[in-house]
Coordinates of C-alpha atoms and ligand atoms in Angstrom, one line a residue:
Y20 CA 73.1 123.1 8.3
P21 CA 72.4 122.1 11.9
H22 CA 68.7 121.6 12.7
V23 CA 68.8 124.3 15.4
F24 CA 71.3 126.9 16.5
M25 CA 73.1 127.0 19.8
L26 CA 73.4 130.4 21.5
M27 CA 76.8 131.7 20.2
H28 CA 77.8 134.2 22.8
P29 CA 76.4 133.1 26.2
H30 CA 78.8 135.2 28.3
S31 CA 80.7 137.6 26.0
L32 CA 78.1 140.1 24.9
S33 CA 75.4 142.1 26.6
L34 CA 72.2 141.4 24.7
T35 CA 70.2 144.2 26.3
H36 CA 71.4 146.8 23.7
V37 CA 73.3 146.4 20.6
F38 CA 75.2 149.5 19.6
G39 CA 76.3 150.3 16.0
N40 CA 76.8 153.1 13.6
P41 CA 74.6 152.6 10.5
T42 CA 77.3 154.2 8.2
T43 CA 79.8 151.5 9.0
T44 CA 77.4 148.6 8.4
L45 CA 77.4 147.0 4.9
T46 CA 74.1 148.2 3.5
V47 CA 72.4 147.3 0.3
W48 CA 69.3 149.2 -0.2
V49 CA 66.6 148.1 -2.7
D50 CA 64.2 150.4 -4.4
P51 CA 60.5 149.3 -4.2
I52 CA 59.0 148.3 -7.5
P53 CA 56.4 150.8 -8.7
Y54 CA 52.8 149.6 -8.3
D55 CA 52.2 149.7 -12.1
T56 CA 55.1 147.4 -12.9
P57 CA 53.7 144.5 -14.8
K58 CA 54.0 141.3 -12.8
P59 CA 56.5 139.0 -14.7
S60 CA 54.9 135.8 -15.9
G61 CA 55.3 132.8 -13.5
H62 CA 55.5 135.1 -10.5
T63 CA 53.4 135.9 -7.5
R64 CA 53.0 139.4 -6.2
F65 CA 53.2 139.9 -2.4
V66 CA 51.9 143.1 -0.8
C67 CA 53.6 143.8 2.5
V68 CA 52.1 146.0 5.2
S69 CA 52.8 146.1 9.0
D70 CA 52.1 148.3 12.0
T71 CA 48.8 149.7 10.7
H72 CA 47.7 150.2 14.3
S73 CA 43.9 150.6 13.6
R74 CA 44.7 153.4 11.1
T75 CA 43.9 151.7 7.8
D76 CA 41.3 154.2 6.6
G77 CA 43.4 156.3 4.3
V78 CA 45.8 153.6 3.1
Q79 CA 45.8 153.0 -0.6
M80 CA 46.3 149.3 -1.4
P81 CA 48.0 148.2 -4.6
Y82 CA 47.4 145.3 -6.9
G83 CA 48.8 141.9 -5.8
D84 CA 48.1 138.3 -5.1
V85 CA 48.9 137.8 -1.5
L86 CA 48.8 140.3 1.4
L87 CA 51.3 139.9 4.2
H88 CA 50.7 141.8 7.5
T89 CA 53.5 141.5 10.0
G90 CA 51.8 142.6 13.2
D91 CA 50.6 145.6 15.2
F92 CA 47.4 145.8 13.4
T93 CA 45.8 147.3 16.5
E94 CA 46.7 149.7 19.4
L95 CA 45.9 147.3 22.2
G96 CA 44.4 144.2 20.7
L97 CA 40.8 145.1 21.8
P98 CA 38.2 142.9 20.2
S99 CA 36.6 146.0 18.7
E100 CA 39.9 146.8 17.0
V101 CA 40.3 143.3 15.8
K102 CA 36.8 143.3 14.3
K103 CA 37.5 146.5 12.5
F104 CA 40.8 145.2 11.1
N105 CA 39.0 142.0 10.0
D106 CA 36.4 144.1 8.2
W107 CA 39.1 146.0 6.4
L108 CA 40.8 142.7 5.3
G109 CA 37.4 141.5 4.0
S110 CA 37.2 144.6 1.8
L111 CA 40.5 143.8 0.1
P112 CA 40.7 141.7 -3.1
Y113 CA 43.8 139.6 -2.4
E114 CA 43.5 135.9 -3.0
F115 CA 45.2 135.2 0.3
K116 CA 45.9 137.4 3.4
V117 CA 48.4 136.2 5.9
V118 CA 48.7 137.9 9.3
I119 CA 50.8 137.7 12.4
A120 CA 50.4 139.5 15.7
G121 CA 52.8 142.1 17.1
N122 CA 53.5 143.4 20.6
H123 CA 50.4 145.6 20.5
E124 CA 48.0 142.6 20.1
L125 CA 47.9 142.2 23.8
T126 CA 44.9 139.9 23.9
F127 CA 46.5 137.4 21.5
D128 CA 49.2 136.7 24.1
K129 CA 47.4 134.5 26.7
D130 CA 50.4 134.5 29.1
F131 CA 50.6 138.3 29.0
M132 CA 46.9 138.6 29.7
S133 CA 47.0 136.3 32.7
E134 CA 49.9 138.3 34.2
L135 CA 48.1 141.6 33.4
V136 CA 45.0 140.8 35.3
K137 CA 47.1 139.7 38.3
Q138 CA 49.6 142.5 38.5
D139 CA 49.2 145.5 36.4
Y140 CA 45.7 146.6 36.4
Y141 CA 46.2 150.3 35.6
R142 CA 48.7 150.0 32.8
F143 CA 46.2 149.2 30.1
P144 CA 42.9 150.0 31.7
S145 CA 40.7 149.3 28.6
V146 CA 42.4 145.9 28.3
S147 CA 42.3 145.0 31.9
K148 CA 38.6 145.7 32.0
L149 CA 38.0 142.9 29.5
K150 CA 36.5 139.7 30.8
P151 CA 38.2 136.5 29.8
E152 CA 35.2 135.5 27.6
D153 CA 35.7 138.8 25.7
F154 CA 39.1 137.9 24.4
D155 CA 39.5 134.1 24.9
D156 CA 38.5 133.6 21.3
V157 CA 39.9 136.8 19.8
Q158 CA 41.8 134.9 17.1
S159 CA 38.5 133.7 15.7
L160 CA 37.6 137.3 14.9
L161 CA 40.2 137.1 12.2
S162 CA 38.0 135.2 9.8
N163 CA 39.2 137.0 6.7
C164 CA 42.8 135.9 6.8
L165 CA 45.2 133.1 7.7
Y166 CA 46.6 133.9 11.1
L167 CA 50.0 132.5 11.9
Q168 CA 51.5 132.2 15.4
D169 CA 54.6 130.0 15.5
S170 CA 53.1 128.1 12.6
D171 CA 53.2 127.9 8.8
V172 CA 50.9 127.8 5.8
T173 CA 51.4 127.1 2.1
V174 CA 49.7 129.5 -0.3
K175 CA 50.2 129.3 -4.1
G176 CA 53.1 126.9 -3.5
F177 CA 55.0 129.2 -1.1
R178 CA 55.6 128.0 2.4
I179 CA 55.2 130.9 4.8
Y180 CA 56.1 130.8 8.5
G181 CA 54.9 133.5 11.0
T182 CA 55.9 134.3 14.5
P183 CA 55.1 137.3 16.7
W184 CA 57.9 137.5 19.2
T185 CA 60.2 140.5 19.7
P186 CA 63.0 141.4 22.2
W187 CA 61.6 142.7 25.5
F188 CA 60.8 146.4 25.3
N189 CA 58.6 148.0 27.9
G190 CA 56.8 144.8 28.7
W191 CA 54.2 144.5 25.9
G192 CA 52.7 141.3 24.4
F193 CA 54.9 138.6 22.9
N194 CA 58.0 140.1 24.5
L195 CA 60.9 137.8 25.4
P196 CA 64.4 138.5 26.7
R197 CA 67.2 138.5 24.1
G198 CA 69.3 135.4 23.9
Q199 CA 68.1 131.9 24.5
S200 CA 64.4 132.8 25.1
L201 CA 64.1 134.3 21.6
L202 CA 66.4 131.7 20.0
D203 CA 64.1 129.0 21.3
K204 CA 61.3 130.5 19.3
W205 CA 63.5 131.0 16.2
N206 CA 64.6 127.4 16.4
M207 CA 61.0 126.4 15.8
I208 CA 61.2 127.9 12.3
P209 CA 61.6 125.1 9.8
E210 CA 64.3 125.0 7.1
G211 CA 62.9 125.1 3.6
I212 CA 60.4 127.9 4.0
D213 CA 60.1 130.5 1.3
I214 CA 58.9 133.4 3.3
L215 CA 59.4 134.3 7.0
M216 CA 57.1 136.8 8.7
T217 CA 58.3 138.2 12.1
H218 CA 57.1 141.4 13.9
G219 CA 60.5 142.8 14.4
P220 CA 63.7 143.0 12.3
P221 CA 66.9 141.0 12.5
L222 CA 70.0 142.8 13.7
G223 CA 71.3 145.1 11.0
F224 CA 68.4 145.2 8.6
R225 CA 66.1 148.1 8.8
D226 CA 66.4 148.1 12.6
W227 CA 67.9 151.5 13.3
V228 CA 66.2 153.7 15.9
P229 CA 67.5 157.2 15.3
K230 CA 66.3 158.7 18.5
E231 CA 68.4 156.2 20.5
L232 CA 71.3 155.8 18.0
Q233 CA 70.8 152.1 18.3
R234 CA 70.2 149.0 16.2
V235 CA 67.6 147.1 18.0
G236 CA 67.1 144.0 15.8
C237 CA 67.6 140.5 17.1
V238 CA 71.0 139.0 16.5
E239 CA 69.7 135.4 17.0
L240 CA 67.1 136.1 14.3
L241 CA 69.8 137.3 12.0
N242 CA 71.8 134.1 12.5
T243 CA 68.7 132.0 12.1
V244 CA 67.7 133.8 8.8
Q245 CA 71.1 134.0 7.2
R246 CA 72.8 130.8 8.4
R247 CA 70.0 128.3 8.9
V248 CA 66.6 129.1 7.4
R249 CA 67.6 131.3 4.4
P250 CA 64.1 132.3 3.2
K251 CA 63.8 134.3 -0.1
L252 CA 61.8 136.9 1.7
H253 CA 61.9 138.1 5.3
A254 CA 58.9 140.5 6.0
F255 CA 58.6 142.4 9.2
G256 CA 57.9 145.8 10.7
G257 CA 58.0 146.7 14.4
I258 CA 60.6 149.5 14.1
H259 CA 58.6 152.1 12.3
E260 CA 61.6 154.2 11.5
G261 CA 63.1 151.3 9.5
Y262 CA 60.5 151.2 6.8
G263 CA 62.2 150.1 3.5
I264 CA 63.9 147.2 1.7
M265 CA 67.4 145.7 1.9
T266 CA 69.1 142.5 0.6
D267 CA 72.1 140.4 1.6
G268 CA 72.2 139.0 -1.9
Y269 CA 70.0 136.1 -1.2
T270 CA 67.2 137.1 1.3
T271 CA 65.3 140.3 0.7
F272 CA 64.4 142.0 4.0
I273 CA 61.3 144.2 3.9
N274 CA 60.3 146.5 6.8
A275 CA 56.8 147.3 5.8
S276 CA 55.8 149.5 8.7
T277 CA 52.8 151.5 7.5
C278 CA 52.9 153.9 10.5
T279 CA 55.7 156.3 11.0
V280 CA 57.3 156.8 14.4
S281 CA 54.6 159.3 15.2
F282 CA 51.9 156.7 14.2
Q283 CA 50.9 158.4 10.9
P284 CA 49.9 155.7 8.4
T285 CA 51.8 157.3 5.5
N286 CA 54.3 154.7 4.4
P287 CA 53.0 152.9 1.3
P288 CA 52.6 149.2 1.2
I289 CA 55.6 147.4 -0.4
V290 CA 55.1 145.1 -3.3
F291 CA 57.5 142.2 -4.1
D292 CA 57.4 139.6 -6.8
L293 CA 58.7 136.1 -6.3
P294 CA 59.1 133.4 -8.9
N295 CA 56.5 130.6 -8.4
P296 CA 58.1 127.5 -6.9
S297 CA 58.4 124.8 -9.5
S298 CA 55.6 122.3 -8.8
S299 CA 56.8 119.1 -7.1
Ligands
5GP7 P1 55.5 149.8 18.8 O1 55.0 150.5 20.1 O2 54.5 150.1 17.7 O3 55.8 148.4 19.0 O4 56.8 150.5 18.3 C1 56.8 151.8 18.0 C2 58.2 152.5 18.1 O5 58.8 152.2 19.4 C3 59.2 151.9 17.2 O6 59.1 152.5 15.9 C4 60.5 152.3 17.9 O7 60.7 153.7 17.8 C5 60.2 152.0 19.3 N1 60.5 150.6 19.6 C6 59.8 149.5 19.5 N2 60.6 148.4 19.9 C7 61.7 148.9 20.3 C8 62.9 148.3 20.9 O8 63.0 147.1 21.0 N3 63.9 149.2 21.2 C9 63.8 150.5 21.1 N4 64.9 151.3 21.4 N5 62.8 151.1 20.5 C10 61.7 150.3 20.2
MN8 MN1 54.2 149.2 15.8
MN9 MN1 55.5 146.7 17.6

């Protein structure tokens, strides 16, 4: 495989919207494994959640080894919300907890914040009111997890890479235009990782938005996952309506959005077992 991908369709395709009918797309659904399924020996159990949006109170958490949270753990990234989320993480028994940000974690996106205070004071009043010293260090409030942002970590022998970027939509945090801007971020993902965590889906996998009759996943992310990086597990959320599991026969795609499209935290966490990497 080439080390990075070139943009494949610089002129031929509008990347603002990608239309498609879900019934004509090759679809392989996967049923979640029940929580009481015994973990096979030599496996690690991952518990996937996403898009909890400060609404974790009623969420029942199943047994597992490693928690993966793929962003939108708050409404606005307010420090008070981050603290509450971190306290919740602290109450959970998983050996490792790995977290990325989503577009709602506004204060984690430093470029977004410097633009917000300049231009858009009334859009997110409670965020605009923050002083720089209130959020400069907001990442350090996440003391009960491993926070990834265009970076990776190895836990229990699994190399996990996490990145928060999503295609531009209404100008939230970590938004980038489709095409080269996002591809530049995906090209930072190393080959040889076991698990990829992104906030949003790749094109065609749990990315259907019924109210718009559109697939909104990122086509550059799809190419990166299927043709270059090939992780065993791609965990994401972002499109709440896409909650569920699919496979392409090699990579398992899990949209673990806990909140529904009406922001009710009713979708259960998804557990997934992976064979432990042979020690090298
Ligand atoms: P959130 O605001 O939590 O990031 O996303 C909530 C909902 O907004 C999603 O479930 C989906 O309905 C919609 N949404 C998020 N991102 C996009 C996007 O890129 N395109 C479209 N059409 N809808 C989106
Ligand atoms: Mn969300
Ligand atoms: Mn989101």
